[in-house]
mmCIF file of C-alpha atoms in Angstrom:
data_model
loop_
_atom_site.group_PDB
_atom_site.id
_atom_site.type_symbol
_atom_site.label_atom_id
_atom_site.label_comp_id
_atom_site.label_asym_id
_atom_site.label_seq_id
_atom_site.Cartn_x
_atom_site.Cartn_y
_atom_site.Cartn_z
ATOM 1 C CA SER B 896 0.000 0.000 0.000
ATOM 2 C CA LEU B 897 2.811 2.430 0.879
ATOM 3 C CA ALA B 898 4.727 1.559 -2.286
ATOM 4 C CA LEU B 899 1.662 1.979 -4.506
ATOM 5 C CA ARG B 900 0.736 5.280 -2.896
ATOM 6 C CA ALA B 901 4.271 6.640 -3.285
ATOM 7 C CA TYR B 902 4.318 5.602 -6.956
ATOM 8 C CA LEU B 903 0.914 7.167 -7.675
ATOM 9 C CA THR B 904 1.801 10.395 -5.862
ATOM 10 C CA CYS B 905 4.934 10.818 -8.000
ATOM 11 C CA LEU B 906 2.963 9.907 -11.135
ATOM 12 C CA ALA B 907 0.269 12.486 -10.317
ATOM 13 C CA ARG B 908 2.812 15.279 -9.924
ATOM 14 C CA GLU B 909 4.708 14.238 -13.048
ATOM 15 C CA GLN B 910 1.620 13.988 -15.251
ATOM 16 C CA ALA B 911 0.104 17.213 -13.938
ATOM 17 C CA ALA B 912 3.170 19.044 -15.249
ATOM 18 C CA GLN B 913 2.996 17.466 -18.710
ATOM 19 C CA PRO B 914 0.766 18.812 -21.513
ATOM 20 C CA CYS B 915 -1.595 16.281 -23.086
ATOM 21 C CA SER B 916 -1.366 15.770 -26.835
ATOM 22 C CA ALA B 917 -4.468 15.992 -29.016
ATOM 23 C CA GLY B 918 -6.936 13.195 -28.337
ATOM 24 C CA THR B 919 -5.058 11.813 -25.301
ATOM 25 C CA THR B 920 -4.969 12.463 -21.587
ATOM 26 C CA HIS B 921 -2.945 11.251 -18.652
ATOM 27 C CA ILE B 922 -4.917 9.314 -16.071
ATOM 28 C CA MET B 923 -4.052 11.647 -13.214
ATOM 29 C CA SER B 924 -4.650 14.917 -15.064
ATOM 30 C CA GLY B 925 -7.811 13.319 -16.461
ATOM 31 C CA LEU B 926 -9.105 12.752 -12.949
ATOM 32 C CA ARG B 927 -8.332 16.334 -12.032
ATOM 33 C CA LYS B 928 -10.270 17.550 -15.079
ATOM 34 C CA LEU B 929 -13.197 15.261 -14.296
ATOM 35 C CA SER B 930 -13.168 16.605 -10.763
ATOM 36 C CA ALA B 931 -14.096 20.034 -12.139
ATOM 37 C CA CYS B 932 -17.562 18.695 -13.030
ATOM 38 C CA PRO B 933 -20.165 21.367 -12.105
ATOM 39 C CA VAL B 934 -22.176 18.965 -9.897
ATOM 40 C CA MET B 935 -19.201 18.592 -7.556
ATOM 41 C CA HIS B 936 -18.852 21.071 -4.711
ATOM 42 C CA GLN B 937 -15.092 21.364 -5.161
ATOM 43 C CA PRO B 938 -12.351 19.801 -7.311
ATOM 44 C CA LEU B 939 -10.518 16.709 -6.136
ATOM 45 C CA SER B 940 -7.331 17.417 -4.241
ATOM 46 C CA GLU B 941 -4.055 15.727 -5.178
ATOM 47 C CA ASP B 942 -4.554 13.377 -2.233
ATOM 48 C CA GLU B 943 -8.054 12.449 -3.416
ATOM 49 C CA VAL B 944 -6.804 11.827 -6.954
ATOM 50 C CA VAL B 945 -4.128 9.482 -5.597
ATOM 51 C CA ASN B 946 -6.671 7.668 -3.403
ATOM 52 C CA THR B 947 -9.090 7.276 -6.322
ATOM 53 C CA SER B 948 -6.330 5.898 -8.558
ATOM 54 C CA SER B 949 -5.340 3.467 -5.800
ATOM 55 C CA HIS B 950 -8.930 2.241 -5.548
ATOM 56 C CA PHE B 951 -8.988 1.692 -9.316
ATOM 57 C CA ALA B 952 -5.761 -0.312 -9.206
ATOM 58 C CA LEU B 953 -6.574 -2.454 -6.165
ATOM 59 C CA GLY B 954 -10.285 -2.851 -6.823
ATOM 60 C CA GLY B 955 -9.831 -3.839 -10.445
ATOM 61 C CA TYR B 956 -6.987 -6.245 -9.739
ATOM 62 C CA LEU B 957 -8.251 -7.946 -6.575
ATOM 63 C CA SER B 958 -11.873 -8.358 -7.628
ATOM 64 C CA THR B 959 -10.922 -10.000 -10.927
ATOM 65 C CA GLU B 960 -8.383 -12.243 -9.185
ATOM 66 C CA PHE B 961 -11.017 -13.306 -6.634
ATOM 67 C CA LEU B 962 -13.581 -13.946 -9.381
ATOM 68 C CA ILE B 963 -11.190 -16.197 -11.305
ATOM 69 C CA ILE B 964 -10.010 -18.250 -8.323
ATOM 70 C CA THR B 965 -13.467 -18.789 -6.784
ATOM 71 C CA GLY B 966 -14.948 -19.410 -10.230
ATOM 72 C CA ALA B 967 -12.350 -22.059 -11.045
ATOM 73 C CA HIS B 968 -12.921 -23.671 -7.644
ATOM 74 C CA ASN B 969 -16.708 -23.824 -8.113
ATOM 75 C CA LEU B 970 -16.427 -25.133 -11.658
ATOM 76 C CA LEU B 971 -14.110 -27.906 -10.486
ATOM 77 C CA ALA B 972 -15.990 -28.705 -7.265
ATOM 78 C CA SER B 973 -19.346 -28.927 -9.046
ATOM 79 C CA GLY B 974 -18.059 -31.035 -11.954
ATOM 80 C CA GLN B 975 -18.952 -28.288 -14.429
ATOM 81 C CA TRP B 976 -15.357 -27.640 -15.474
ATOM 82 C CA LYS B 977 -15.680 -30.623 -17.814
ATOM 83 C CA LEU B 978 -19.083 -29.394 -18.992
ATOM 84 C CA LEU B 979 -17.529 -26.053 -19.944
ATOM 85 C CA ALA B 980 -14.690 -27.878 -21.730
ATOM 86 C CA ASP B 981 -17.265 -29.787 -23.785
ATOM 87 C CA GLU B 982 -19.476 -26.728 -24.369
ATOM 88 C CA PRO B 983 -17.194 -23.653 -24.536
ATOM 89 C CA GLY B 984 -20.133 -21.532 -25.675
ATOM 90 C CA LEU B 985 -21.346 -21.567 -22.060
ATOM 91 C CA ILE B 986 -18.495 -19.300 -20.935
ATOM 92 C CA GLU B 987 -20.613 -16.125 -20.727
ATOM 93 C CA ARG B 988 -23.252 -17.853 -18.592
ATOM 94 C CA ALA B 989 -20.475 -19.437 -16.534
ATOM 95 C CA VAL B 990 -18.863 -16.084 -15.678
ATOM 96 C CA TRP B 991 -22.185 -14.541 -14.623
ATOM 97 C CA GLU B 992 -22.934 -17.591 -12.480
ATOM 98 C CA MET B 993 -19.471 -17.258 -10.930
ATOM 99 C CA LEU B 994 -20.396 -13.676 -10.042
ATOM 100 C CA ARG B 995 -23.816 -14.609 -8.692
ATOM 101 C CA TYR B 996 -22.759 -17.613 -6.645
ATOM 102 C CA ASP B 997 -19.544 -16.196 -5.133
ATOM 103 C CA ALA B 998 -19.282 -12.452 -5.734
ATOM 104 C CA PRO B 999 -15.721 -11.157 -5.052
ATOM 105 C CA PHE B 1000 -17.146 -8.372 -2.889
ATOM 106 C CA GLN B 1001 -19.864 -9.718 -0.611
ATOM 107 C CA MET B 1002 -20.624 -6.531 1.319
ATOM 108 C CA ALA B 1003 -20.350 -2.762 0.908
ATOM 109 C CA ASP B 1004 -20.785 0.201 3.258
ATOM 110 C CA ARG B 1005 -23.292 2.859 2.269
ATOM 111 C CA TRP B 1006 -24.624 6.061 3.867
ATOM 112 C CA VAL B 1007 -28.266 7.156 3.741
ATOM 113 C CA ALA B 1008 -28.557 10.424 1.798
ATOM 114 C CA ARG B 1009 -31.974 11.460 3.153
ATOM 115 C CA ASP B 1010 -34.651 10.232 5.567
ATOM 116 C CA CYS B 1011 -36.413 7.240 4.072
ATOM 117 C CA TYR B 1012 -37.858 3.811 4.750
ATOM 118 C CA LEU B 1013 -36.633 0.377 3.707
ATOM 119 C CA GLY B 1014 -39.672 -1.830 4.104
ATOM 120 C CA ASP B 1015 -41.092 -0.697 7.439
ATOM 121 C CA VAL B 1016 -37.706 0.324 8.890
ATOM 122 C CA ALA B 1017 -37.015 4.065 9.236
ATOM 123 C CA LEU B 1018 -33.565 5.108 7.970
ATOM 124 C CA PRO B 1019 -32.479 8.582 9.118
ATOM 125 C CA ALA B 1020 -30.207 10.622 6.849
ATOM 126 C CA GLY B 1021 -26.555 9.951 7.618
ATOM 127 C CA SER B 1022 -27.139 6.386 8.817
ATOM 128 C CA LYS B 1023 -24.497 3.862 7.835
ATOM 129 C CA LEU B 1024 -25.692 0.623 6.239
ATOM 130 C CA VAL B 1025 -23.978 -2.551 5.132
ATOM 131 C CA VAL B 1026 -25.393 -3.845 1.836
ATOM 132 C CA VAL B 1027 -24.915 -7.621 1.586
ATOM 133 C CA TYR B 1028 -24.622 -8.280 -2.144
ATOM 134 C CA GLY B 1029 -23.820 -11.946 -1.563
ATOM 135 C CA SER B 1030 -27.214 -12.497 0.034
ATOM 136 C CA ALA B 1031 -29.058 -10.575 -2.699
ATOM 137 C CA ASN B 1032 -27.406 -12.804 -5.311
ATOM 138 C CA ARG B 1033 -29.073 -15.839 -3.725
ATOM 139 C CA ASP B 1034 -32.495 -14.302 -3.080
ATOM 140 C CA GLU B 1035 -35.036 -17.064 -3.712
ATOM 141 C CA LYS B 1036 -37.604 -14.477 -4.845
ATOM 142 C CA VAL B 1037 -35.284 -13.386 -7.642
ATOM 143 C CA PHE B 1038 -33.721 -16.789 -8.355
ATOM 144 C CA PRO B 1039 -36.554 -19.234 -7.563
ATOM 145 C CA GLU B 1040 -34.773 -22.302 -8.935
ATOM 146 C CA ARG B 1041 -32.054 -23.615 -6.578
ATOM 147 C CA PRO B 1042 -30.478 -20.231 -5.689
ATOM 148 C CA GLY B 1043 -27.937 -21.960 -3.432
ATOM 149 C CA GLU B 1044 -26.587 -24.175 -6.210
ATOM 150 C CA PHE B 1045 -23.882 -23.389 -8.759
ATOM 151 C CA ASP B 1046 -25.243 -23.979 -12.281
ATOM 152 C CA ILE B 1047 -23.644 -22.537 -15.409
ATOM 153 C CA ARG B 1048 -26.712 -23.417 -17.473
ATOM 154 C CA ARG B 1049 -28.859 -21.091 -15.384
ATOM 155 C CA ASP B 1050 -30.924 -18.464 -17.190
ATOM 156 C CA TYR B 1051 -29.948 -15.061 -15.860
ATOM 157 C CA ASP B 1052 -30.604 -11.349 -16.118
ATOM 158 C CA PRO B 1053 -27.320 -9.434 -15.557
ATOM 159 C CA GLN B 1054 -29.252 -6.604 -13.907
ATOM 160 C CA GLN B 1055 -30.422 -8.994 -11.177
ATOM 161 C CA ILE B 1056 -26.881 -10.066 -10.313
ATOM 162 C CA TYR B 1057 -25.110 -7.702 -7.935
ATOM 163 C CA GLY B 1058 -21.566 -8.967 -8.480
ATOM 164 C CA PHE B 1059 -20.686 -5.506 -9.835
ATOM 165 C CA GLY B 1060 -22.798 -3.565 -7.374
ATOM 166 C CA HIS B 1061 -25.867 -1.565 -8.375
ATOM 167 C CA GLY B 1062 -27.021 1.856 -9.541
ATOM 168 C CA ILE B 1063 -24.520 4.722 -9.395
ATOM 169 C CA HIS B 1064 -22.092 2.435 -7.560
ATOM 170 C CA ARG B 1065 -22.022 -0.212 -10.308
ATOM 171 C CA CYS B 1066 -18.436 -1.092 -11.175
ATOM 172 C CA ILE B 1067 -16.993 0.975 -14.044
ATOM 173 C CA GLY B 1068 -14.640 -1.921 -14.867
ATOM 174 C CA GLU B 1069 -17.470 -4.409 -15.478
ATOM 175 C CA LYS B 1070 -16.778 -5.074 -19.154
ATOM 176 C CA LEU B 1071 -13.030 -5.451 -18.620
ATOM 177 C CA ALA B 1072 -13.527 -7.834 -15.673
ATOM 178 C CA LEU B 1073 -15.991 -9.969 -17.659
ATOM 179 C CA ALA B 1074 -13.628 -10.158 -20.636
ATOM 180 C CA THR B 1075 -10.595 -10.964 -18.467
ATOM 181 C CA ALA B 1076 -12.370 -13.681 -16.473
ATOM 182 C CA ALA B 1077 -13.877 -15.253 -19.600
ATOM 183 C CA ALA B 1078 -10.534 -15.296 -21.431
ATOM 184 C CA THR B 1079 -8.682 -16.743 -18.417
ATOM 185 C CA ILE B 1080 -11.195 -19.465 -17.577
ATOM 186 C CA SER B 1081 -11.648 -20.413 -21.262
ATOM 187 C CA THR B 1082 -7.883 -20.735 -21.730
ATOM 188 C CA LEU B 1083 -7.453 -22.878 -18.614
ATOM 189 C CA VAL B 1084 -10.392 -25.142 -19.441
ATOM 190 C CA LYS B 1085 -9.154 -25.637 -23.004
ATOM 191 C CA ALA B 1086 -5.600 -26.384 -21.861
ATOM 192 C CA PHE B 1087 -6.582 -28.657 -18.954
ATOM 193 C CA PRO B 1088 -10.038 -30.137 -19.686
ATOM 194 C CA ASP B 1089 -9.530 -32.983 -17.202
ATOM 195 C CA ALA B 1090 -8.248 -30.883 -14.293
ATOM 196 C CA LYS B 1091 -9.145 -31.911 -10.725
ATOM 197 C CA LEU B 1092 -9.045 -30.178 -7.359
ATOM 198 C CA SER B 1093 -6.074 -31.169 -5.226
ATOM 199 C CA GLY B 1094 -6.565 -30.307 -1.587
ATOM 200 C CA LYS B 1095 -8.724 -27.652 0.022
ATOM 201 C CA GLY B 1096 -7.566 -24.052 0.344
ATOM 202 C CA GLN B 1097 -8.507 -21.591 3.070
ATOM 203 C CA TRP B 1098 -11.209 -18.969 2.533
ATOM 204 C CA LEU B 1099 -10.339 -15.380 3.400
ATOM 205 C CA ALA B 1100 -11.527 -14.411 6.874
ATOM 206 C CA ASP B 1101 -12.584 -10.883 5.839
ATOM 207 C CA PRO B 1102 -16.422 -10.838 5.586
ATOM 208 C CA TYR B 1103 -16.341 -8.186 2.839
ATOM 209 C CA PHE B 1104 -14.354 -10.314 0.389
ATOM 210 C CA ARG B 1105 -14.874 -13.814 -0.965
ATOM 211 C CA SER B 1106 -11.905 -15.807 -2.209
ATOM 212 C CA LEU B 1107 -9.581 -18.682 -1.469
ATOM 213 C CA ASP B 1108 -6.028 -17.765 -0.540
ATOM 214 C CA ALA B 1109 -4.757 -20.525 -2.855
ATOM 215 C CA LEU B 1110 -6.134 -23.138 -5.241
ATOM 216 C CA ALA B 1111 -4.322 -26.442 -5.768
ATOM 217 C CA VAL B 1112 -5.226 -28.187 -9.027
ATOM 218 C CA LEU B 1113 -4.035 -31.353 -10.730
ATOM 219 C CA PRO B 1114 -3.892 -30.684 -14.493
ATOM 220 C CA ARG B 1115 -5.250 -34.167 -15.274
#
């Protein structure tokens, strides 16, 4: 974290001093320009630009890593790794089911913007909530058929799956994460169609994240 922050701080100062050529922008100066949006009360500070860039780097890397490792584990544990090897056209469904069944981020903190009700519960403005995406992804009212089972043949509506969050908080890296996970899993399945799990890894203890710390696999 310290190393990344130091790197991004130097990068922000370096790029802020460099003019952008026509049709291009540096990521840091781009954030500073975006921060001048009229709906914002004040521009982002250098510190806020660095923090935002850090979130992009860590969030995009870790979430995709978690999705791939838990997805591979569930495909292998359920016996559907071989199914995907035989029917590679199922990869898009498989990735969405990976997101639904074991979302990389299970929970997120949110603050109530104004007084409101959720069901019959009063929520005063400023209240802090924890949104449990992992539970929503297995809601039997939304997924009436075996919501607690992993099934890559499942019919799905991407808007009902909260693996990328929801509304204004929906992940801006969604398309890149989907493409990366699909390419990685497809390549592994094609290279090792008869792979088997070898041993059981440990799940992360952090309730906000869902992933194994390691995955041992026999190629055949």
